[in-house]
Short mmCIF file of C-alpha atoms in Angstrom, two decimals:
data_model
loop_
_atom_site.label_atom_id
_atom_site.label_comp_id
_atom_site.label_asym_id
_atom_site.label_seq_id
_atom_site.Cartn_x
_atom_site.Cartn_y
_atom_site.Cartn_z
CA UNK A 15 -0.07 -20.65 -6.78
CA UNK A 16 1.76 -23.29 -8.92
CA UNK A 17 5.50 -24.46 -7.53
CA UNK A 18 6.93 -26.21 -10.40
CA UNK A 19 10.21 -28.20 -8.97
CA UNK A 20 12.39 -28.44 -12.44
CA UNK A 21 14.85 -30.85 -10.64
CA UNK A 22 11.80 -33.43 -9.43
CA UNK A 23 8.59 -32.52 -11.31
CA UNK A 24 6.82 -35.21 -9.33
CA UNK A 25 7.10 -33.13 -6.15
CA UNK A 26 5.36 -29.92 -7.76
CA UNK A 27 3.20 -27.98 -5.85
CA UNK A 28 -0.29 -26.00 -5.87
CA UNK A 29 -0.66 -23.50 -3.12
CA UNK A 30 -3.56 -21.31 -1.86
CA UNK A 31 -4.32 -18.96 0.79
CA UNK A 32 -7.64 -18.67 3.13
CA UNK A 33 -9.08 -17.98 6.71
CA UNK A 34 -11.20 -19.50 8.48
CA UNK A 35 -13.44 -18.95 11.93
CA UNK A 36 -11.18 -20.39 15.15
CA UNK A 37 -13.08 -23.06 16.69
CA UNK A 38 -11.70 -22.14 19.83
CA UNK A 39 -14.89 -20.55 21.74
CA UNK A 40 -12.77 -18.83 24.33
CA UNK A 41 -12.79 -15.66 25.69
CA UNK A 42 -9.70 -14.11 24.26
CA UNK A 43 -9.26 -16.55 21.61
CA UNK A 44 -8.85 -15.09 18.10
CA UNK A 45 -11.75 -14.92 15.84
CA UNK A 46 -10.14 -15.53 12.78
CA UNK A 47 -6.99 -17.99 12.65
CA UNK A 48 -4.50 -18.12 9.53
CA UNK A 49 -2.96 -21.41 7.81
CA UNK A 50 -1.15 -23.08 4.78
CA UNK A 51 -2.20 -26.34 2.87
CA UNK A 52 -0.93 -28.73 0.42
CA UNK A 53 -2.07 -31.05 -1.83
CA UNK A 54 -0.50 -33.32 -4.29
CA UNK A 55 -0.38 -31.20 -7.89
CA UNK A 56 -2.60 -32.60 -10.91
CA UNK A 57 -2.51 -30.96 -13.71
CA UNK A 58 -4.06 -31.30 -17.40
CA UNK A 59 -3.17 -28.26 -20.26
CA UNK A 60 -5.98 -25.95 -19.02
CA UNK A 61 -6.31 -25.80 -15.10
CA UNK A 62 -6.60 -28.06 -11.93
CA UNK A 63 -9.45 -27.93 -9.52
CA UNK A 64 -8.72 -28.74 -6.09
CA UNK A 65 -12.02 -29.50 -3.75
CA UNK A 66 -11.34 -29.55 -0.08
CA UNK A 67 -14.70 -31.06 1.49
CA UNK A 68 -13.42 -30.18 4.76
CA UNK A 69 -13.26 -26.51 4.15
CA UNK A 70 -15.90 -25.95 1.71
CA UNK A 71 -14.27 -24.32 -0.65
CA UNK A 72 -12.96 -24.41 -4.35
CA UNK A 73 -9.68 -23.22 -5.62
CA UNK A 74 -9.35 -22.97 -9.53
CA UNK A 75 -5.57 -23.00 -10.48
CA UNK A 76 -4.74 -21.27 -13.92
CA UNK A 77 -1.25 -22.03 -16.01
CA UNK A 78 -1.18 -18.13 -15.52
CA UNK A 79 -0.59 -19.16 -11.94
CA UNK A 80 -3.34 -18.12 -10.65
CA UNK A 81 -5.67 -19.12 -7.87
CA UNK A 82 -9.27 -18.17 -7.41
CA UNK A 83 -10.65 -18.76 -4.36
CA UNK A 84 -14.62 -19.05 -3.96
CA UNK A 85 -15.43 -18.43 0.17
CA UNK A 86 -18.95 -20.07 1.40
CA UNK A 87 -20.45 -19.11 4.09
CA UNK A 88 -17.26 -16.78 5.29
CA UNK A 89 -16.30 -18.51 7.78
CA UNK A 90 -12.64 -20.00 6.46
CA UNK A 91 -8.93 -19.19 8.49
CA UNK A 92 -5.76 -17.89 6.56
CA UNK A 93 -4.14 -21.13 5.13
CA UNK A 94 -1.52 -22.02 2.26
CA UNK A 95 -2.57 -25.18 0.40
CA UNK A 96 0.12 -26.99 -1.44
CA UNK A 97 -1.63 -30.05 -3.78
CA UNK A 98 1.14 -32.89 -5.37
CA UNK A 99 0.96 -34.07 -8.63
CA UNK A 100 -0.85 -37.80 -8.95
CA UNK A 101 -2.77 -37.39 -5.73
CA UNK A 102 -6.12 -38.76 -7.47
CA UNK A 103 -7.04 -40.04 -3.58
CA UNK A 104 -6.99 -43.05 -1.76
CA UNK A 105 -8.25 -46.88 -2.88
CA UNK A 106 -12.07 -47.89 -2.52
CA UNK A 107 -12.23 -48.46 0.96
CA UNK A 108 -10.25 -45.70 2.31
CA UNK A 109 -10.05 -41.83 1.47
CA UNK A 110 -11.27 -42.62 -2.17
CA UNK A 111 -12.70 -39.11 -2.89
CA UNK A 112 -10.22 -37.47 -0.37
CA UNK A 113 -6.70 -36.09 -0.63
CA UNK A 114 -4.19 -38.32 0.66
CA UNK A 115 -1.44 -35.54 0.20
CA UNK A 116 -3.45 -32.53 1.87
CA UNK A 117 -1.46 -30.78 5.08
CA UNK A 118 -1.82 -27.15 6.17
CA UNK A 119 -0.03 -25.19 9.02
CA UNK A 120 -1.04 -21.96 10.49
CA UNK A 121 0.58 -18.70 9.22
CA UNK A 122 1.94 -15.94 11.91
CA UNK A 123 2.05 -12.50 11.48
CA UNK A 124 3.23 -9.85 14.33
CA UNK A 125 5.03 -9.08 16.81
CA UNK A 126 5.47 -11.37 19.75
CA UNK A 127 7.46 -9.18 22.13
CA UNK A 128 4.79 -6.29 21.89
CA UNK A 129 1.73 -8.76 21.36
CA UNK A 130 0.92 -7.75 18.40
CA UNK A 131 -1.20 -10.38 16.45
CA UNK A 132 -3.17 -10.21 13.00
CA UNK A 133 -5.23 -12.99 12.35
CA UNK A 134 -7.07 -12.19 9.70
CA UNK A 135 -5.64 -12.73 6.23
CA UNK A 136 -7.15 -10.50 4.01
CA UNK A 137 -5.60 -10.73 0.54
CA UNK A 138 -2.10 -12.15 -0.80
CA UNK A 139 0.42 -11.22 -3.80
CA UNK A 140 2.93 -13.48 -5.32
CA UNK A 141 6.51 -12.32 -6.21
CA UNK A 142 7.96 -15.15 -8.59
CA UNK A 143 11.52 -16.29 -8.33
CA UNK A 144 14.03 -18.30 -10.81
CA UNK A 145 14.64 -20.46 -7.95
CA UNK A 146 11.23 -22.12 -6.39
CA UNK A 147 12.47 -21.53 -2.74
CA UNK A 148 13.17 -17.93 -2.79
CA UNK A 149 9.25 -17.21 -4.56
CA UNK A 150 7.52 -14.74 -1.78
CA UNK A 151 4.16 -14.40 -0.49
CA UNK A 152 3.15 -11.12 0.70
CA UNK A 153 -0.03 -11.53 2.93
CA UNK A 154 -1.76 -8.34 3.86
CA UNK A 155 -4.18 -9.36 7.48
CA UNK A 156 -5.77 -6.95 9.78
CA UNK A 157 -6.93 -7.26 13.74
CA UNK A 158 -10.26 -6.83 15.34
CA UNK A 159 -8.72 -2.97 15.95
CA UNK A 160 -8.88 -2.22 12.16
CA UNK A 161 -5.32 -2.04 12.27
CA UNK A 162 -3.56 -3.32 8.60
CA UNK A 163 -0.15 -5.29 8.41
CA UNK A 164 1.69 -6.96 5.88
CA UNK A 165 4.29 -9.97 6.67
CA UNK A 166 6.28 -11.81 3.80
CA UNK A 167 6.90 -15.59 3.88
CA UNK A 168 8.98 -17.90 1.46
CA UNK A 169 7.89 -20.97 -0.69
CA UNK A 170 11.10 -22.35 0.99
CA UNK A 171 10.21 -21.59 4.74
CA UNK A 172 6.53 -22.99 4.00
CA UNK A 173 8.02 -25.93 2.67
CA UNK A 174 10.07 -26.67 5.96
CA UNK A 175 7.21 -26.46 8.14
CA UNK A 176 5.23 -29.06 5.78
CA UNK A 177 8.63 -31.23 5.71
CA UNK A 178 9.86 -31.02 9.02
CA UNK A 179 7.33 -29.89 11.89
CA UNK A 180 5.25 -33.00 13.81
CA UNK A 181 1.74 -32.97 13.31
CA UNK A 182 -0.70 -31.66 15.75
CA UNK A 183 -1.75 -33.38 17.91
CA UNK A 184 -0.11 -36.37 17.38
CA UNK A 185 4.27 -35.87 17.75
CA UNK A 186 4.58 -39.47 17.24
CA UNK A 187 2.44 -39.76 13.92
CA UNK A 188 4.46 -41.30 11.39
CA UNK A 189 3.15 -40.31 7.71
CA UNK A 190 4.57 -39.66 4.40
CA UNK A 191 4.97 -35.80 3.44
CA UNK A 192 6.63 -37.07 -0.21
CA UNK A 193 4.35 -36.84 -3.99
CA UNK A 194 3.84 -40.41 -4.82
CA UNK A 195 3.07 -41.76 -8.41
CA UNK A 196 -0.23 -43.53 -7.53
CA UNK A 197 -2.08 -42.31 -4.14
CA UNK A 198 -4.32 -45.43 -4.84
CA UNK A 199 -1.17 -47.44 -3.26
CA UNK A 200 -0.55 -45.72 -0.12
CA UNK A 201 -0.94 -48.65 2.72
CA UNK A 202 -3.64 -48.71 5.00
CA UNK A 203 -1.39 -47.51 8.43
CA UNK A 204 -0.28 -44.32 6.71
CA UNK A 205 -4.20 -43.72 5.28
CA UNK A 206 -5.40 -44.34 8.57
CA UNK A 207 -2.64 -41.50 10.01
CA UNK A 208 -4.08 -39.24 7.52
CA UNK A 209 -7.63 -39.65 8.17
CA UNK A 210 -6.69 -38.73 12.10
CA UNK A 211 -5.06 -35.29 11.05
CA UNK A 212 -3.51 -33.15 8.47
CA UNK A 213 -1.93 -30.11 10.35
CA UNK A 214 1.45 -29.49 11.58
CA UNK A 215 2.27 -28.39 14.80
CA UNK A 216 5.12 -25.78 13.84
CA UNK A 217 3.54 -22.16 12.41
CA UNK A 218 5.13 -20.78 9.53
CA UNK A 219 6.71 -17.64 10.05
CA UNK A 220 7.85 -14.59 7.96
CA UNK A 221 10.64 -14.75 6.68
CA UNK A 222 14.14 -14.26 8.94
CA UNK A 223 11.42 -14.98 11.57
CA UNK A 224 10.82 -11.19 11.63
CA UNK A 225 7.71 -9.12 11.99
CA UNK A 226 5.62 -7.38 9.83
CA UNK A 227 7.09 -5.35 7.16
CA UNK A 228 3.94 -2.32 7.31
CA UNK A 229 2.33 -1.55 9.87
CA UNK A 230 -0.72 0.85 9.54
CA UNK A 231 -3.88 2.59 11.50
CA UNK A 232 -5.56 1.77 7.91
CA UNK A 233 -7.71 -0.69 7.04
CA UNK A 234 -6.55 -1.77 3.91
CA UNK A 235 -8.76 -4.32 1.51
CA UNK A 236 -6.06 -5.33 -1.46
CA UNK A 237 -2.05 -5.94 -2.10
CA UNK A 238 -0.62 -5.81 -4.98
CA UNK A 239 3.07 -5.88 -5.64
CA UNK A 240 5.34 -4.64 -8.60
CA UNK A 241 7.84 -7.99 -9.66
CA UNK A 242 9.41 -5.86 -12.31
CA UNK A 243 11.65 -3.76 -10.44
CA UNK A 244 15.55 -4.59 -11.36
CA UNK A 245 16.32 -3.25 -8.02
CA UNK A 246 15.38 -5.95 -5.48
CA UNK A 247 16.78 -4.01 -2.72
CA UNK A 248 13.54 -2.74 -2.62
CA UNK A 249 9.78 -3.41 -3.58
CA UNK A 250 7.05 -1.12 -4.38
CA UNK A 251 3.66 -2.11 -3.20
CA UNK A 252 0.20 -1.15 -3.92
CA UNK A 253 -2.83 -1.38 -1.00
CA UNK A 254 -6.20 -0.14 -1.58
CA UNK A 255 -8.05 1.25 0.99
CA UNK A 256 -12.09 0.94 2.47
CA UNK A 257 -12.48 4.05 0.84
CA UNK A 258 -11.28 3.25 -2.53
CA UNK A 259 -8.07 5.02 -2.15
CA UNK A 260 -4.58 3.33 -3.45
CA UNK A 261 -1.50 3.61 -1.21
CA UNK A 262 1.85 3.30 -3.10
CA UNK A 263 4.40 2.38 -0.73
CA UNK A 264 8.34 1.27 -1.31
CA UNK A 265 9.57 -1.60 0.98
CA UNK A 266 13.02 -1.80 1.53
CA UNK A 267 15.02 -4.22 4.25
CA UNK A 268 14.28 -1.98 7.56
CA UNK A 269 10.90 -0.33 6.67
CA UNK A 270 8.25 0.48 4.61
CA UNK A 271 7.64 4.38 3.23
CA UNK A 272 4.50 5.79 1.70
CA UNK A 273 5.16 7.08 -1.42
CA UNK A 274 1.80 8.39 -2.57
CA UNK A 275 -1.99 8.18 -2.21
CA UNK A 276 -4.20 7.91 -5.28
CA UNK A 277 -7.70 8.47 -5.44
CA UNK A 278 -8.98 6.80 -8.59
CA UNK A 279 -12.85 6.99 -7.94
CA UNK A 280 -14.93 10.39 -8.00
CA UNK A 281 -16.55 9.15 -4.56
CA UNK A 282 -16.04 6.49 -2.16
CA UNK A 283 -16.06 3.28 -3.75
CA UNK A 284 -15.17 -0.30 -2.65
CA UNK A 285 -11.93 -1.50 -4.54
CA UNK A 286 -12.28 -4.92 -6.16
CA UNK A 287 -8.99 -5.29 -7.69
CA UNK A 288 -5.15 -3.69 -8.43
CA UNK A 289 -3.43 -4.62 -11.70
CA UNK A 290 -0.08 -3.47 -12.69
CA UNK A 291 1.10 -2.70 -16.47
CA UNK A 292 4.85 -3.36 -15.79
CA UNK A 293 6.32 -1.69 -18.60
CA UNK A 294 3.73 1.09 -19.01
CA UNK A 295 3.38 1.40 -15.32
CA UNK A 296 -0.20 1.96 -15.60
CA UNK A 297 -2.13 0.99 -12.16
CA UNK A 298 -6.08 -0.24 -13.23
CA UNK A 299 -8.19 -0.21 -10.54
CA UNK A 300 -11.70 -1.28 -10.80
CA UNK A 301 -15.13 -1.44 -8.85
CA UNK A 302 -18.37 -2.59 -9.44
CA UNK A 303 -18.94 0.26 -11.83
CA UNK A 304 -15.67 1.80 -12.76
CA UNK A 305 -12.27 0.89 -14.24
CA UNK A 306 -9.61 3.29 -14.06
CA UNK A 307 -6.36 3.88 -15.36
CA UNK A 308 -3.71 5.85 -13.28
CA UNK A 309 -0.23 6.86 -14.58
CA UNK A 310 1.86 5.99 -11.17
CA UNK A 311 5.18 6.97 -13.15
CA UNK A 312 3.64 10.88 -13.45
CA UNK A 313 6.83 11.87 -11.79
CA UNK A 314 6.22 15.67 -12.09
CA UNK A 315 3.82 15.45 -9.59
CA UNK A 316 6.18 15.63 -6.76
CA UNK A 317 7.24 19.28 -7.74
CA UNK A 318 10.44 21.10 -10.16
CA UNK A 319 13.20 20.90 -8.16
CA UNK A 320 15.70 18.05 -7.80
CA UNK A 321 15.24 17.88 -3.94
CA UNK A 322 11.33 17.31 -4.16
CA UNK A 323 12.08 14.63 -6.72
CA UNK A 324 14.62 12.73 -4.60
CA UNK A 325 12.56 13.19 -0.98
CA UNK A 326 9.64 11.46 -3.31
CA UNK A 327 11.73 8.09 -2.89
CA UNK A 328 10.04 6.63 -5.51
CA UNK A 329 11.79 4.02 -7.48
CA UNK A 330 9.68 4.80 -10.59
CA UNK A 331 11.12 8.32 -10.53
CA UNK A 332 14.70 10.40 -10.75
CA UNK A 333 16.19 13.86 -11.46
CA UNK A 334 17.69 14.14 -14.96
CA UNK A 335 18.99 17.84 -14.17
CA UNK A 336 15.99 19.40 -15.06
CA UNK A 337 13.01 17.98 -14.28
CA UNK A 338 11.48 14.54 -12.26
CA UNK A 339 11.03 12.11 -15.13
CA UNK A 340 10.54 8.26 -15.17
CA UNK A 341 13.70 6.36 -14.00
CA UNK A 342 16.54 5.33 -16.26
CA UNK A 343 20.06 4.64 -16.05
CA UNK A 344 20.91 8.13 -15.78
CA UNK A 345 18.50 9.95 -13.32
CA UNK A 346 19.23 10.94 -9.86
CA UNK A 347 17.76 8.84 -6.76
CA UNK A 348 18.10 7.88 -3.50
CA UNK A 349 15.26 5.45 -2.83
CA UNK A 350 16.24 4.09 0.99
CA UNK A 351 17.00 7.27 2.69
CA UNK A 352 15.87 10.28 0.48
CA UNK A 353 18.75 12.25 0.90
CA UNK A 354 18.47 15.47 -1.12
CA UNK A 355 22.12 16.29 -0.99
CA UNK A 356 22.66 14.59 -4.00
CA UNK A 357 21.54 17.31 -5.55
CA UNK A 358 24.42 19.40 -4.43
CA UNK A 359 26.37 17.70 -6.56
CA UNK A 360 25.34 18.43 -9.66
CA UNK A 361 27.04 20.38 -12.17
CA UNK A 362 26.23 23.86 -12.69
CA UNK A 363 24.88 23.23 -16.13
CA UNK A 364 22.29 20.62 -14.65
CA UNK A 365 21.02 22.78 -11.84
CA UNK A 366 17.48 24.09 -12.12
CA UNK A 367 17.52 27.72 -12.94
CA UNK A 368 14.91 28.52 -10.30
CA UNK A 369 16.72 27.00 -7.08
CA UNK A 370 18.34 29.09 -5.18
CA UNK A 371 21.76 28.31 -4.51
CA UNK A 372 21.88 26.98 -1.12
CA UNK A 373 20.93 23.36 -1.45
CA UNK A 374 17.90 23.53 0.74
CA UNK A 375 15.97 26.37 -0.49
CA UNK A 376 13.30 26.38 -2.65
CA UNK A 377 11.59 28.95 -5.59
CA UNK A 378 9.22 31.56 -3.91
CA UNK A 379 5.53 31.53 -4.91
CA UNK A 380 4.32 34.77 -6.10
CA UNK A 381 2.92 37.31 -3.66
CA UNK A 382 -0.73 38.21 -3.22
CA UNK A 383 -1.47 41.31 -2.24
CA UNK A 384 -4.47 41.15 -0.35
CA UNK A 385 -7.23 44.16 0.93
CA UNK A 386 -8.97 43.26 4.36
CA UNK A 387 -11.89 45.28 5.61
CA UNK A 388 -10.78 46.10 9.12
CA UNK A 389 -12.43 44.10 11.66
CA UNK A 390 -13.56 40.50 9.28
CA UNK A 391 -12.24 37.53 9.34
CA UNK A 392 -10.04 35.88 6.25
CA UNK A 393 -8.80 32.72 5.88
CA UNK A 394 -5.13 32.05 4.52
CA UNK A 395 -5.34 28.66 2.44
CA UNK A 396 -1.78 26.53 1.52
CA UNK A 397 -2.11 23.31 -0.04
CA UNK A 398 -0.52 20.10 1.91
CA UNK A 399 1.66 18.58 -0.93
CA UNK A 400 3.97 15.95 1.48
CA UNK A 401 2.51 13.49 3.89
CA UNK A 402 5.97 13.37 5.02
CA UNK A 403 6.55 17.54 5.72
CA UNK A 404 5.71 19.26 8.61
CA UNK A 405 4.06 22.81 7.68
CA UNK A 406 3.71 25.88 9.17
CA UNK A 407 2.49 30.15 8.88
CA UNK A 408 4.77 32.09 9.51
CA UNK A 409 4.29 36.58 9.91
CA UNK A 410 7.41 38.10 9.35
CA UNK A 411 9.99 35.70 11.39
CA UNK A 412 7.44 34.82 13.74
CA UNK A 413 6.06 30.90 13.75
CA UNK A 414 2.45 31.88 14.31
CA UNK A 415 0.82 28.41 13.54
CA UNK A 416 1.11 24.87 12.84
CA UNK A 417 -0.53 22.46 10.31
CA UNK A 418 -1.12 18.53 10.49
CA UNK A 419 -0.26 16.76 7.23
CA UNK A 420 -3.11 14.65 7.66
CA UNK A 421 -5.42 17.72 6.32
CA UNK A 422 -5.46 18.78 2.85
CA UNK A 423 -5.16 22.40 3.58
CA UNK A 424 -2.78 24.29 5.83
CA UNK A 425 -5.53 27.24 7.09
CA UNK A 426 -4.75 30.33 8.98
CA UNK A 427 -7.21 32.27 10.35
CA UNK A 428 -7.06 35.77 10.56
CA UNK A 429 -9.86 36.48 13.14
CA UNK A 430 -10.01 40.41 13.42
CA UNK A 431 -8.39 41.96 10.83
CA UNK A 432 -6.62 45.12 11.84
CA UNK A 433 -3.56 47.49 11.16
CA UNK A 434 -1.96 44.77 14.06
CA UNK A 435 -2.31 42.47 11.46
CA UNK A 436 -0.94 43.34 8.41
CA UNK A 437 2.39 42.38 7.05
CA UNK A 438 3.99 39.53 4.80
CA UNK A 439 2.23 35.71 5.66
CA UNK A 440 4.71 32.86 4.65
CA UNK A 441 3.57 28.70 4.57
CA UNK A 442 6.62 26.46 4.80
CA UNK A 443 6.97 23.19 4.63
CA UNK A 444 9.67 21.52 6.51
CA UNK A 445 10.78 17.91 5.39
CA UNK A 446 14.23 16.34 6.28
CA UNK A 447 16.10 19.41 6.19
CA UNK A 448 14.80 20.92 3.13
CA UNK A 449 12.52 23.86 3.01
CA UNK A 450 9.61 25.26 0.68
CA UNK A 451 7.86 28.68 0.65
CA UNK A 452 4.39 27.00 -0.67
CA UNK A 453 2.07 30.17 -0.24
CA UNK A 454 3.10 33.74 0.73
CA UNK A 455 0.59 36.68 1.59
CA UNK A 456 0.93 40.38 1.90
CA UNK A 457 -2.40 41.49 4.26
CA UNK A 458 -3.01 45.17 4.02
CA UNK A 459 -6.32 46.81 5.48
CA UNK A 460 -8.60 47.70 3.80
CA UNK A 461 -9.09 51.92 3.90
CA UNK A 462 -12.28 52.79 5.06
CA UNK A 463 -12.36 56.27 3.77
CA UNK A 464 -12.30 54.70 0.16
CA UNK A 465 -15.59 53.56 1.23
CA UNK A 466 -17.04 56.42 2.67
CA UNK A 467 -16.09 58.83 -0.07
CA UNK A 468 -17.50 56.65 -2.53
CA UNK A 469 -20.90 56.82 -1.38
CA UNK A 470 -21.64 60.89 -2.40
CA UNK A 471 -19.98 60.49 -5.15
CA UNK A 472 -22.47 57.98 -6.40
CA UNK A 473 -25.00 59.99 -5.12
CA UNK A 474 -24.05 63.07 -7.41
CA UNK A 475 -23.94 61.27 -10.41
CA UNK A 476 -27.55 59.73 -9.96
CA UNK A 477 -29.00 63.03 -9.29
CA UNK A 478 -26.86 65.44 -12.24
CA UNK A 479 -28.25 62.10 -14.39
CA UNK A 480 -31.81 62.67 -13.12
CA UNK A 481 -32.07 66.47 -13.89
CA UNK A 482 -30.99 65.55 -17.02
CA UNK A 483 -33.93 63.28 -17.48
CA UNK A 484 -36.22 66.02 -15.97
CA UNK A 485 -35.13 68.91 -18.29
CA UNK A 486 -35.55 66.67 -21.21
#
């Protein structure tokens, strides 16, 4: 990533991202550590490549502002490199094909008051700023317990850590952390400071020094973030999964809320990459044998009434009176706490004609009438709509069952069907208040006369149809 400094151009920077193994052998000793590292920037009109010997590895650095890193071996910690402009290394007899200008610092993401620690970084997105210092990094790590989180960090609190912490090991080393016109002409001391180490002592932290701003019993493989959003009270943030899935998720100051979950890929495939279409808002995701393009503004996926729309809490989305359509200036939202009684408020004329009129009621399904043979088994199927709902049968008034929203389907199994049985079966979903018949049943047994009279009727027929044949 490319930090341009309009006010000093000679201090630009380059930085990069990458893990590496912790040398530290011991027993509970992370296996992965994270850090950040900088090196002076040099450009030419195409790209910059930056070789750090130490690390074996390459970065390419794009004007798109892009870095590509290539991994060797796998065996790298999380890191953020920042490179300065003329650093072209040191004179003949010192550092000559080295960077003079190279310093990293380890990057922390967790909790420290629950010890909670992710190590290892996993993939990174970059939110661009007009000002350098407020451009964020959103780093997505994991643990050894294939748990996910994602912790945000500024250009400007990276920068402090590079500026101001001492260097490790050495508190006393005295070296300069400034872009110089000609590394060539850096004196021998300071060279010699360089040579002994290049990392700070200080970690850099997310920013506000909080913790992470998702945390999830997922192991997720990719980040992406959305930069286009006017709103930056909140962000909207796409994470692939192992199993090729796509999380959307809106971040806002306090937490983190899954919007949706996509499944782009006919069977499980391993995601290789997330681009967004900003003013199309088409999501491509693409493996090693498919691309595919998903519509992440289809809004009228999350139902016909304005309270399905609004408990959504998706930025891309709002209630224009009618229906859930792709957000403008004029639709109906609440994106931090998905209250639904904003719909309460509208005007008769922009009501949907199939709510009912309390607020927090939803349009009945049609009833299915439905024949049992007395004594089998049926199963009563409702489909799980809302990660976010809590569902549940209910016969008559009676709560007979409940439904995780983890599954896909809400079941009910009617085990012996009998006269004890029949009546009106109702699934509702449940979510902050607001209500939704999703599937209703009426069970009737099956009459086993019907059955039984059937039989010599049949038998008639075949026989006056026989003497027919015989007389013939």
């Amino acid at each position: 990533m490319l930090s341009r400094r309009r006010e000093d151009p000679l201090q630009d920077r380059v930085y990069a991202f990458y893990k590496q193994k912790n040398r530290d052998k011991g027993l509970y000793s992370e296996m992965w550590m994270p850090f950040v590292t900088q090196v002076c920037m040099v450009r030419d009109n195409y790209y910059i490549v930056l070789i750090f010997s130490i690390i074996y590895s390459m970065f390419l650095c794009f004007n798109h502002v892009r870095i590509l890193v290539m991994y060797y071996g796998g065996i790298f910690d999380a890191l953020a490199v920042r490179c300065f402009q003329a650093d072209i290394g040191g004179p003949k007899n010192n550092l000559q094909f080295s960077w003079t200008s190279q310093m990293y610092a380890k990057l922390f993401c967790g909790d420290s008051d629950n010890k909670q620690h992710f190590s290892e970084l996993v993939d990174t997105a970059i939110v661009h700023a007009d000002r350098w210092r407020d451009t964020r990094v959103y780093a997505l790590f994991r643990n050894e317990w294939g748990m996910s989180a994602v912790c945000v960090y500024t250009i400007q609190d990276i920068d402090d850590v590079f500026r101001t912490s001492p260097f490790a090991p050495d508190d006393e080393m005295n070296r300069s952390r400034e872009c110089v016109l000609d590394s060539t002409k850096i004196s021998s001391e300071i060279l010699r400071n360089i040579e002994k180490t290049s990392e700070m002592k200080e970690w850099v932290r997310p920013e506000g020094d909080s913790g992470p701003i998702l945390f999830n019993h997922r192991n997720y493989t990719h980040i992406y973030i959305d930069s286009s959003q006017h709103n930056r009270s909140h962000t909207v943030m796409f994470l692939s999964l192992d199993n090729g899935a796509i999380h959307k998720v809106m971040q806002s100051e306090n937490h983190s809320f899954i919007i949706a979950e996509y499944r782009p890929f006919n069977h499980g495939a391993h995601t290789l990459g997330v681009i967004l279409q900003p003013s199309s808002k088409k999501l491509y995701v693409y493996s090693r044998s498919q691309l595919v393009q998903l519509d992440v503004a289809n809004c009228a996926q999350y139902g016909n009434t304005c309270q399905e729309c609004v408990l959504s809490r998706d930025p891309f989305c709002g209630w224009n009176g009618t229906h859930c359509i792709p957000q403008t200036n004029t639709t109906r939202q609440d994106v931090a706490g998905g209250n639904h009684a904003i719909c309460a408020s509208l005007p008769n004329s922009h009501r949907p004609e199939k709510v009912f009129r309390h607020p927090t009621k939803a349009p009945r399904p049609q009833e299915n009438v439905t024949s049992i043979t007395l004594g089998s088994k049926y199963f009563l199927q409702c489909p799980v709509s809302s990660r976010h709902a809590e569902y549940r049968w209910m016969w008559g008034r009676k709560n007979v069952t409940f439904c995780s929203s983890r599954e896909e389907q809400c079941l009910l199994l009617i085990d012996n069907m009998g006269p004890e049985q029949e009546g009106t079966y109702k699934c509702v979903s449940d979510e902050m208040g607001y209500s939704k018949v999703l599937s209703q049943y009426q069970l009737r047994v099956e009459s086993s006369a019907v059955g039984r009279l059937s039989s010599p009727v049949v038998w008639i027929c075949l026989m006056v149809v026989l003497i027919k044949n015989l007389s013939c």
